[in-house]
PDB file of C-alpha atoms in Angstrom:
ATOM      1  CA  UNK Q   1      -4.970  15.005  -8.996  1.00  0.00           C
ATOM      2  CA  UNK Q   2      -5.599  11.354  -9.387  1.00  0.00           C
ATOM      3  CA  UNK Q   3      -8.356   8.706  -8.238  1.00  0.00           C
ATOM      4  CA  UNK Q   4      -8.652   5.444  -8.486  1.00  0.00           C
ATOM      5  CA  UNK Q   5     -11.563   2.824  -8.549  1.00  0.00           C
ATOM      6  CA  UNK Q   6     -11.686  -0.333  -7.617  1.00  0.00           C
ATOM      7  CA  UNK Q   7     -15.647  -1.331  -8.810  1.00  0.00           C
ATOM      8  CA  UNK Q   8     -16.208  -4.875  -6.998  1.00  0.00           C
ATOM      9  CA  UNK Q   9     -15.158  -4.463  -3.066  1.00  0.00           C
ATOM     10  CA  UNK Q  10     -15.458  -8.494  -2.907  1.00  0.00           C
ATOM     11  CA  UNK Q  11     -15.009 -11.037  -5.466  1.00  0.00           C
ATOM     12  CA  UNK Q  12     -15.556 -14.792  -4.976  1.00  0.00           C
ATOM     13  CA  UNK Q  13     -14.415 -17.494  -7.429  1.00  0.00           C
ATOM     14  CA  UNK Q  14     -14.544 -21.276  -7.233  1.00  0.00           C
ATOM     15  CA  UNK Q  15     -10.518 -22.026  -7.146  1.00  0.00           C
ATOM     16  CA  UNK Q  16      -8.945 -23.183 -11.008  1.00  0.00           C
ATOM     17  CA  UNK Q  17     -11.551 -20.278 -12.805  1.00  0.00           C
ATOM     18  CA  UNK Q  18     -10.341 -17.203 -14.117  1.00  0.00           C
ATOM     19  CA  UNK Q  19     -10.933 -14.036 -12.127  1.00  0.00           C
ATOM     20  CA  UNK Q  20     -10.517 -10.622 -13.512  1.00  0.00           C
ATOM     21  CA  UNK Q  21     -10.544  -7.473 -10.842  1.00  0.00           C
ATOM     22  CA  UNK Q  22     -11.217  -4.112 -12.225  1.00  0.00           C
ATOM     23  CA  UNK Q  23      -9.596  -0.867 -11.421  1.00  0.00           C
ATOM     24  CA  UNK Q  24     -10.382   2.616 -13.114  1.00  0.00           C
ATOM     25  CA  UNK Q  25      -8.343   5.754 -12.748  1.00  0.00           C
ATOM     26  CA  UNK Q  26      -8.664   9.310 -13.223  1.00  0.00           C
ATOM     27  CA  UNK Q  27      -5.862  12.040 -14.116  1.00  0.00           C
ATOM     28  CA  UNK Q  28      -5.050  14.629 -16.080  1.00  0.00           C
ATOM     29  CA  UNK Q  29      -1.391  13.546 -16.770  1.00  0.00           C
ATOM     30  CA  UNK Q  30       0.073  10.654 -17.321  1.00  0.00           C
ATOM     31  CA  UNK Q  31       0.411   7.488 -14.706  1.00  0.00           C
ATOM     32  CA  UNK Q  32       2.273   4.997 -13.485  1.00  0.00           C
ATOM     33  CA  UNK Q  33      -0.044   1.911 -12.087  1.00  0.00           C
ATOM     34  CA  UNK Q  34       0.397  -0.673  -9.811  1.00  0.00           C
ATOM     35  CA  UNK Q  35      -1.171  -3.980  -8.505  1.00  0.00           C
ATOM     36  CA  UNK Q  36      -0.274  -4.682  -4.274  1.00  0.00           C
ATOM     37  CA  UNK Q  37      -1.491  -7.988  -2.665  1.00  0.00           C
ATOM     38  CA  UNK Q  38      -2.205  -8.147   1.304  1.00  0.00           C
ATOM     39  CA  UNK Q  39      -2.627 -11.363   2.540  1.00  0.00           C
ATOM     40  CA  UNK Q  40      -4.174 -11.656   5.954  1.00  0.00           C
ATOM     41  CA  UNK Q  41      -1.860  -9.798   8.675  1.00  0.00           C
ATOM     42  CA  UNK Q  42       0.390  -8.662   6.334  1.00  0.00           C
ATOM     43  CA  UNK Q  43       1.994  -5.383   4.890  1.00  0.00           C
ATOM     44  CA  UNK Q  44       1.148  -4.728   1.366  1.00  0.00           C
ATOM     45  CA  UNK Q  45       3.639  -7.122  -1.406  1.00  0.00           C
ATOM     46  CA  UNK Q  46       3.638  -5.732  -4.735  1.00  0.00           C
ATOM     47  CA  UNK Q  47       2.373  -7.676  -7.996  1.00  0.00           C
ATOM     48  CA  UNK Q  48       3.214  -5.722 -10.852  1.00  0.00           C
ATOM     49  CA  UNK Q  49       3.879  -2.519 -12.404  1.00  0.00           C
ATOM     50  CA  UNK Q  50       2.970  -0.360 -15.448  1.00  0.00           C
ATOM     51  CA  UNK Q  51       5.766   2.203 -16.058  1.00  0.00           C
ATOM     52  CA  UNK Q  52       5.813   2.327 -19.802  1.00  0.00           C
ATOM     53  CA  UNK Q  53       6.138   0.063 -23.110  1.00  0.00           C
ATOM     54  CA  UNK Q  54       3.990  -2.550 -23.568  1.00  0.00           C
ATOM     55  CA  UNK Q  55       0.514  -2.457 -22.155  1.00  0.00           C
ATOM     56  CA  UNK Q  56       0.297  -5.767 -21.489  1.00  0.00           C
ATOM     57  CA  UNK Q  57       2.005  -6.578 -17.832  1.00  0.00           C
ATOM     58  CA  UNK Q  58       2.873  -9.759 -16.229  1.00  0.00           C
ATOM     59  CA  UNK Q  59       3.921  -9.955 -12.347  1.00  0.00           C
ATOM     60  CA  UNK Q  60       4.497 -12.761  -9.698  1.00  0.00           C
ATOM     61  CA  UNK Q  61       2.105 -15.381  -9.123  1.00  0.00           C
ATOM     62  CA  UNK Q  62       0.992 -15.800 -12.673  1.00  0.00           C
ATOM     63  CA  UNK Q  63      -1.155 -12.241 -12.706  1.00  0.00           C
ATOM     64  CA  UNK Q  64      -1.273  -9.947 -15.352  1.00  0.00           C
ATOM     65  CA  UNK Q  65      -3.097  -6.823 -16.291  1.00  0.00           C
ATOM     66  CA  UNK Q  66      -3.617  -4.921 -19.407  1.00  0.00           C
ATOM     67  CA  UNK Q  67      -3.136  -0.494 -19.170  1.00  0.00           C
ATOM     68  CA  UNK Q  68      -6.440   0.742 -21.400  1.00  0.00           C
ATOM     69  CA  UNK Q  69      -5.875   4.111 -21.625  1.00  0.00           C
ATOM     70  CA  UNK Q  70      -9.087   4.999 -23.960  1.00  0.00           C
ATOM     71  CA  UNK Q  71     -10.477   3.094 -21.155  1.00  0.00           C
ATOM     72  CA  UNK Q  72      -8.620   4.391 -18.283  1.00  0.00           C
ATOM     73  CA  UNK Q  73      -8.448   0.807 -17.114  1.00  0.00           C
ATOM     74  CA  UNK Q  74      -5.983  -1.491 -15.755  1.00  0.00           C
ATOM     75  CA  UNK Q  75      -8.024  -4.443 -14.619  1.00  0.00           C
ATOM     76  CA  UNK Q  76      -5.759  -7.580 -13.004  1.00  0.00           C
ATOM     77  CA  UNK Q  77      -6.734 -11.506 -14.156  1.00  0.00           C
ATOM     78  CA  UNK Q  78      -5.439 -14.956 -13.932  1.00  0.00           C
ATOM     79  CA  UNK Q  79      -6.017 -17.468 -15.784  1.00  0.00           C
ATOM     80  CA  UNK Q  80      -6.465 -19.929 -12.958  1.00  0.00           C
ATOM     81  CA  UNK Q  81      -6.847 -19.131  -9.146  1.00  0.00           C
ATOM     82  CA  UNK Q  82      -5.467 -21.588  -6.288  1.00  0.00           C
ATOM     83  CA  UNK Q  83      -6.989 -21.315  -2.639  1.00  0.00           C
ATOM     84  CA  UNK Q  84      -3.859 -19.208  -1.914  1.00  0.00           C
ATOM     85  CA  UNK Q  85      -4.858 -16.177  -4.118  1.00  0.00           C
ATOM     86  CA  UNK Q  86      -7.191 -15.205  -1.416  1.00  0.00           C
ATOM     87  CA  UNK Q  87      -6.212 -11.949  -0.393  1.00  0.00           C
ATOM     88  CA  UNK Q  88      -6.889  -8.079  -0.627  1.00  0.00           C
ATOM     89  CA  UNK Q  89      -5.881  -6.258  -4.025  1.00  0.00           C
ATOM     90  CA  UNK Q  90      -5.022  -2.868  -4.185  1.00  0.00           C
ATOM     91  CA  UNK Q  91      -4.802  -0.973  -7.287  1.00  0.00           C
ATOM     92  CA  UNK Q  92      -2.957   2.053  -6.761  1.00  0.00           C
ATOM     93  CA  UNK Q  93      -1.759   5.341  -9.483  1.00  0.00           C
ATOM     94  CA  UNK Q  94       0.630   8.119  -9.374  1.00  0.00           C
ATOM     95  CA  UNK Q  95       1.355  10.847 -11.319  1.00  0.00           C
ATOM     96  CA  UNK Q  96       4.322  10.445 -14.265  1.00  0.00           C
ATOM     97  CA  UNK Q  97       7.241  13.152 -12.658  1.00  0.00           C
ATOM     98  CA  UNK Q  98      10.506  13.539 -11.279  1.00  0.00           C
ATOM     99  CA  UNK Q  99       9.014  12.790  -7.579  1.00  0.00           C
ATOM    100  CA  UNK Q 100       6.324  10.331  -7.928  1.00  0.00           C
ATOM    101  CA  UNK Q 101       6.016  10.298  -4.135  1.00  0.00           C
ATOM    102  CA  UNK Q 102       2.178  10.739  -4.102  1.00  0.00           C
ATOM    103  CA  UNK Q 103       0.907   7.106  -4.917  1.00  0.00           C
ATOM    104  CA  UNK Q 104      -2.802   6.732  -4.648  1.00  0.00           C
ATOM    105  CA  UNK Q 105      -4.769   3.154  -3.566  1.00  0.00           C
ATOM    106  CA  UNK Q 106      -7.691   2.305  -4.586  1.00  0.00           C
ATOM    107  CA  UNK Q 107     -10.483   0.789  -1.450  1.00  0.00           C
ATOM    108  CA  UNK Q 108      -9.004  -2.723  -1.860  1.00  0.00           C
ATOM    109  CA  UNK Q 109     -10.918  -5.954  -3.751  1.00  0.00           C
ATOM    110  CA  UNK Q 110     -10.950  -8.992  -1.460  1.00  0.00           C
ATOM    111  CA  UNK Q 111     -10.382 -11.919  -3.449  1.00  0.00           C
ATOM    112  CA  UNK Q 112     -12.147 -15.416  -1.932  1.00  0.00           C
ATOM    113  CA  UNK Q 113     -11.234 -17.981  -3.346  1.00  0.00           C
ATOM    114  CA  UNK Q 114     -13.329 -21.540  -2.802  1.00  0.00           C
ATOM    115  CA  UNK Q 115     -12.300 -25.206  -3.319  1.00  0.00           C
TER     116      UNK Q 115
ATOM    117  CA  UNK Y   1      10.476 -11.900   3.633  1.00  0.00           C
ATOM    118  CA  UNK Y   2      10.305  -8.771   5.573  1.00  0.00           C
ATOM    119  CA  UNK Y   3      13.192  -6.297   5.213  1.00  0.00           C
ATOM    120  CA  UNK Y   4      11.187  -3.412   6.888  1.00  0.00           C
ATOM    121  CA  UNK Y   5      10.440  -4.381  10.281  1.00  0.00           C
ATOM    122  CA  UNK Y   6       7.578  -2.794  12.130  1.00  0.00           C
ATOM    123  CA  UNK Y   7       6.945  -3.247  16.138  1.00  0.00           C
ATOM    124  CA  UNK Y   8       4.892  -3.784  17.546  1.00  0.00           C
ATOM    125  CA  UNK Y   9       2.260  -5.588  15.799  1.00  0.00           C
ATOM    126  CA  UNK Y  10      -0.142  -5.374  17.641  1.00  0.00           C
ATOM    127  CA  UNK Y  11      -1.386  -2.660  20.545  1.00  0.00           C
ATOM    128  CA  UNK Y  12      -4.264  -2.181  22.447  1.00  0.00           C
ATOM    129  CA  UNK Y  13      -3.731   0.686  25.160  1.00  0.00           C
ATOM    130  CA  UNK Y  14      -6.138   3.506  26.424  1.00  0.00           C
ATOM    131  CA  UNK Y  15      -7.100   6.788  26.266  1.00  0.00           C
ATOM    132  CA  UNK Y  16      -4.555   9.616  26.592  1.00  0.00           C
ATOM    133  CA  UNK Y  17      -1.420   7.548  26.177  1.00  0.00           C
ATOM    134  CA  UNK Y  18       1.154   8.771  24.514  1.00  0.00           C
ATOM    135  CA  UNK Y  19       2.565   6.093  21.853  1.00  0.00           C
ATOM    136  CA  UNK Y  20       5.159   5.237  18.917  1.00  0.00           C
ATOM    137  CA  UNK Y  21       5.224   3.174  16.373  1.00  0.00           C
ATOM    138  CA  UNK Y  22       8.727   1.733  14.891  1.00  0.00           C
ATOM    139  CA  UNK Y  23       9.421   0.845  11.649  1.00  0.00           C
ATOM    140  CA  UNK Y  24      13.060   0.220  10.814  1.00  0.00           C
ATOM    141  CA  UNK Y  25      14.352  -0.638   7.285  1.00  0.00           C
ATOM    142  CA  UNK Y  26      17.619  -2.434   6.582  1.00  0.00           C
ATOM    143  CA  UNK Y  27      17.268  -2.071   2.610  1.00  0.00           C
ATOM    144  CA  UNK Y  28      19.351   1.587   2.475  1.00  0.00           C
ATOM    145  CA  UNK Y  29      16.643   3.211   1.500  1.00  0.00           C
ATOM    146  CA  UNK Y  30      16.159   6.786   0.912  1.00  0.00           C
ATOM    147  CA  UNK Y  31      12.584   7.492   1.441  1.00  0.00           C
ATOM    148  CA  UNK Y  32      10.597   6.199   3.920  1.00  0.00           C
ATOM    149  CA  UNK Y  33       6.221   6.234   4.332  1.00  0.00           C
ATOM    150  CA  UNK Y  34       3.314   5.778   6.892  1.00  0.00           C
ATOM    151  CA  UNK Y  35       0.025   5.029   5.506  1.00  0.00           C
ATOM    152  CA  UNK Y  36      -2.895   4.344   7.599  1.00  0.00           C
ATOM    153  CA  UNK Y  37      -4.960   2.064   6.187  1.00  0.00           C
ATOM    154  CA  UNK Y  38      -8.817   1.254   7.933  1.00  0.00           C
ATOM    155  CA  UNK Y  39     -11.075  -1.736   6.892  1.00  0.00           C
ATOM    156  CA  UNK Y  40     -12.542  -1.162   3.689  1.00  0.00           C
ATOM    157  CA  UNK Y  41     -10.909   2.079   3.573  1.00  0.00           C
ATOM    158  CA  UNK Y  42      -8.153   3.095   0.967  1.00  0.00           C
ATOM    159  CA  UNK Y  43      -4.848   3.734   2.069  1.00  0.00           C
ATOM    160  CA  UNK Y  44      -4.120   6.964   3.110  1.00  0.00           C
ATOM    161  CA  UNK Y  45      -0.718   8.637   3.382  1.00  0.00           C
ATOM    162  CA  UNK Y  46      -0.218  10.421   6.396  1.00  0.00           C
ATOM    163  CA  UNK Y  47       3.617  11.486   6.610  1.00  0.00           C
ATOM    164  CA  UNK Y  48       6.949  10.573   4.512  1.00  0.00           C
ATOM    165  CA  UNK Y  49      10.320  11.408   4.513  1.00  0.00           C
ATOM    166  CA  UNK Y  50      13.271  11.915   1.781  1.00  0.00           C
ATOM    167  CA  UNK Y  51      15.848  11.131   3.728  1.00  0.00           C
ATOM    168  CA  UNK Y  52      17.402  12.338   7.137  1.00  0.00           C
ATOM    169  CA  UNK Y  53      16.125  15.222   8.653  1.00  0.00           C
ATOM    170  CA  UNK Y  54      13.141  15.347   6.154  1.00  0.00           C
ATOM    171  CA  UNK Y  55       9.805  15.039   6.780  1.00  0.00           C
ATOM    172  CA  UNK Y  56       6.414  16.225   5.137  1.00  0.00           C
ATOM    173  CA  UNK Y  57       3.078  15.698   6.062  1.00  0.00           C
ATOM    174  CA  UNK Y  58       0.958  13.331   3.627  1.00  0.00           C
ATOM    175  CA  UNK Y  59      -2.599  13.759   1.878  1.00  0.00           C
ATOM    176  CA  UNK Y  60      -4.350  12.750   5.059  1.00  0.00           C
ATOM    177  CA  UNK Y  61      -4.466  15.030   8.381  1.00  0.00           C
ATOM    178  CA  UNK Y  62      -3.460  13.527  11.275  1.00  0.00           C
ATOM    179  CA  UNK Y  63      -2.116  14.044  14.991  1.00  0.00           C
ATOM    180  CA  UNK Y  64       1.173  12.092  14.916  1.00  0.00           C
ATOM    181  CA  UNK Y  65       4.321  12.929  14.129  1.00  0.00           C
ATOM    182  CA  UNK Y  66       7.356  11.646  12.706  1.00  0.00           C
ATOM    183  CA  UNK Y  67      10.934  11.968  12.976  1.00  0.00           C
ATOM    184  CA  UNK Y  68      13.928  10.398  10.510  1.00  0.00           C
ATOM    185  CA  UNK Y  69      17.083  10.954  12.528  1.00  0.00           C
ATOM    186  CA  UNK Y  70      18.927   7.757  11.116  1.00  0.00           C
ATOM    187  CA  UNK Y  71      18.068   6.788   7.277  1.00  0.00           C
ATOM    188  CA  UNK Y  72      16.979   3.276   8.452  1.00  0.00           C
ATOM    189  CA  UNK Y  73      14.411   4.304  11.396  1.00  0.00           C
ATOM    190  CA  UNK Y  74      11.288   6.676  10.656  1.00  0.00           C
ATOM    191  CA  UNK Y  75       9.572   6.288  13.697  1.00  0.00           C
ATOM    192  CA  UNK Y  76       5.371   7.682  14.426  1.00  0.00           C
ATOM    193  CA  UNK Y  77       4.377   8.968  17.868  1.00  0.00           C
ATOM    194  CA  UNK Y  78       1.129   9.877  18.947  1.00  0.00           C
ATOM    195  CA  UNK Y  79       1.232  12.520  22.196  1.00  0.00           C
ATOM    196  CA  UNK Y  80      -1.985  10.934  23.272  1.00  0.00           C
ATOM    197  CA  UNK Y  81      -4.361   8.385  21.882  1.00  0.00           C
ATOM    198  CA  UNK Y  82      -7.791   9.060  21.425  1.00  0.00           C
ATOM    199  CA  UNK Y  83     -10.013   5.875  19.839  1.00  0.00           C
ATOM    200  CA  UNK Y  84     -10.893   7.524  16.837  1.00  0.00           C
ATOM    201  CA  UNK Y  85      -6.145   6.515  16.248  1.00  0.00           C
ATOM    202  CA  UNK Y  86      -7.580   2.871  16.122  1.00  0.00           C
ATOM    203  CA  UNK Y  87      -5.918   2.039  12.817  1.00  0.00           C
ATOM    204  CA  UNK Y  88      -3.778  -0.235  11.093  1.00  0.00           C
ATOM    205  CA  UNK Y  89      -0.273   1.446  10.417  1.00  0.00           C
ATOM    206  CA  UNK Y  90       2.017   0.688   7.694  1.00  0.00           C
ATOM    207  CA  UNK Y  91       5.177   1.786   7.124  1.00  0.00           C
ATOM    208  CA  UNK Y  92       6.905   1.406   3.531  1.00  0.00           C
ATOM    209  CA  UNK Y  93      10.069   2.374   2.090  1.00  0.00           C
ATOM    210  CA  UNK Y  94      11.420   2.744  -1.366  1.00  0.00           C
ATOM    211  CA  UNK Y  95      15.125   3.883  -3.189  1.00  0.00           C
ATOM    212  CA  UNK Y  96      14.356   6.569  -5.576  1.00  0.00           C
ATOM    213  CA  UNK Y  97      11.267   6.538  -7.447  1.00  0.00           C
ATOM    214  CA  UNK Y  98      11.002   2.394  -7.057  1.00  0.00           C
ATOM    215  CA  UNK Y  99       8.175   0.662  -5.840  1.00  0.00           C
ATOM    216  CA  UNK Y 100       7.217   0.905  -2.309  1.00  0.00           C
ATOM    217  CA  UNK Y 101       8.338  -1.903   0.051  1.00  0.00           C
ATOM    218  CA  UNK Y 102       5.927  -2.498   3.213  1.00  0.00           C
ATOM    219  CA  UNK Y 103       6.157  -3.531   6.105  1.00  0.00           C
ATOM    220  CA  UNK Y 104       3.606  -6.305   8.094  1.00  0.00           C
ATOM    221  CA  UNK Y 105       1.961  -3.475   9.870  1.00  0.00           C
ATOM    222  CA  UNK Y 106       0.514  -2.871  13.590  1.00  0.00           C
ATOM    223  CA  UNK Y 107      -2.854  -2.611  14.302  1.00  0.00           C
ATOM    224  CA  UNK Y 108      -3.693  -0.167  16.971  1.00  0.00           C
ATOM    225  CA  UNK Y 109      -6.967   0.351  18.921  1.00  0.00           C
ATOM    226  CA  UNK Y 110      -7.013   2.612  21.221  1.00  0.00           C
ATOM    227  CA  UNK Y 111     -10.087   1.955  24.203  1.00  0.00           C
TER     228      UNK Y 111
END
């Protein structure tokens, strides 16, 4: 089975720093990983994906995230936040198969971001 | 933009009511989700679908059901609402093994 972490439940940045949110995962097979956004009253919009190749990923919105799998670690940055980043994150992991129906979220990191 | 619907977005009704939940997808595709997601709470699968006909119950036990009749409607009905169904409901959709598309969600609270 698989788990996933998210470590800070809110994180609040001044808007132009850097922000990095953390997400740790547990399995005992391989993973696929993922990065959703939620904005207020909205349905879940996915950011980026780690399916295989390079561990570095980059998605929409200038994010990126980095697959540490010593680490078991695919934490999200950006180099520079706007006001409109502010949103929930979910990190999210299922299992490498045929079916990869069973995709697991993490409890969300709200993301303030402050002029 | 949206091209899973879900209605309505919002519901507030009482005890004992029986209710459903649409979500409609115009994408084509084959498999079709309901998570139910509460503040601070992970999501949690509670029922999906491979395609007509199909349906499985998720990770997460819960009272509704589900039925996938047409390949672009899965809809969720609860017999009757108790307050501990005051949720937020998304539904999601995906071809294959691609990521999961959501929809904007209702919110439900049941008095």
């Amino acid at each position: 089975a698989q788990s996933v972490t998210q470590l800070d439940s809110q994180v609040p940045v001044f808007e132009e720093a850097p922000v990095e949110l953390r997400c740790n995962y547990s399995s005992s097979v391989s993973v696929y990983l993922f990065w959703y956004v939620q904005y207020p009253n909205q349905g879940l919009q996915l950011l980026l994906k780690y399916l295989s190749g390079s561990t570095l990923v980059k998605g929409i919105n200038g994010f990126e995230a980095e697959f540490n799998k010593s680490q078991t670690s695919f934490h999200l940055r950006k180099p520079s936040v706007h006001i409109s980043d502010t949103a929930e994150y979910f990190c999210a992991v299922s299992a490498v198969s045929y079916n990869t129906d069973k995709l697991i979220f993490g409890t969300g990191t709200r993301l303030q971001v402050f002029p | 933009e949206a091209d899973i619907y879900q209605t309505p977005r919002y519901l507030v009704i009482g005890t004992g009511k029986k209710i459903t939940l649409e979500c409609s997808q115009t994408m084509g595709h084959d498999k079709m989700y309901w998570y139910q997601q509460d503040p601070g709470m992970e999501l949690h699968l509670i029922h999906y679908s491979y395609g007509v006909n199909s349906t499985e119950k998720g990770d997460l036990s819960s009272e509704s059901t589900v039925s996938r009749i047409r390949t672009e409607h899965f809809p969720l009905t609860l017999e009757s609402a108790r307050p501990s169904h005051t949720s937020q409901y998304l539904c999601a959709s995906r071809w294959h093994n691609s990521p999961l598309h959501f929809g904007n969600g209702t919110r439900l609270t049941v008095t």
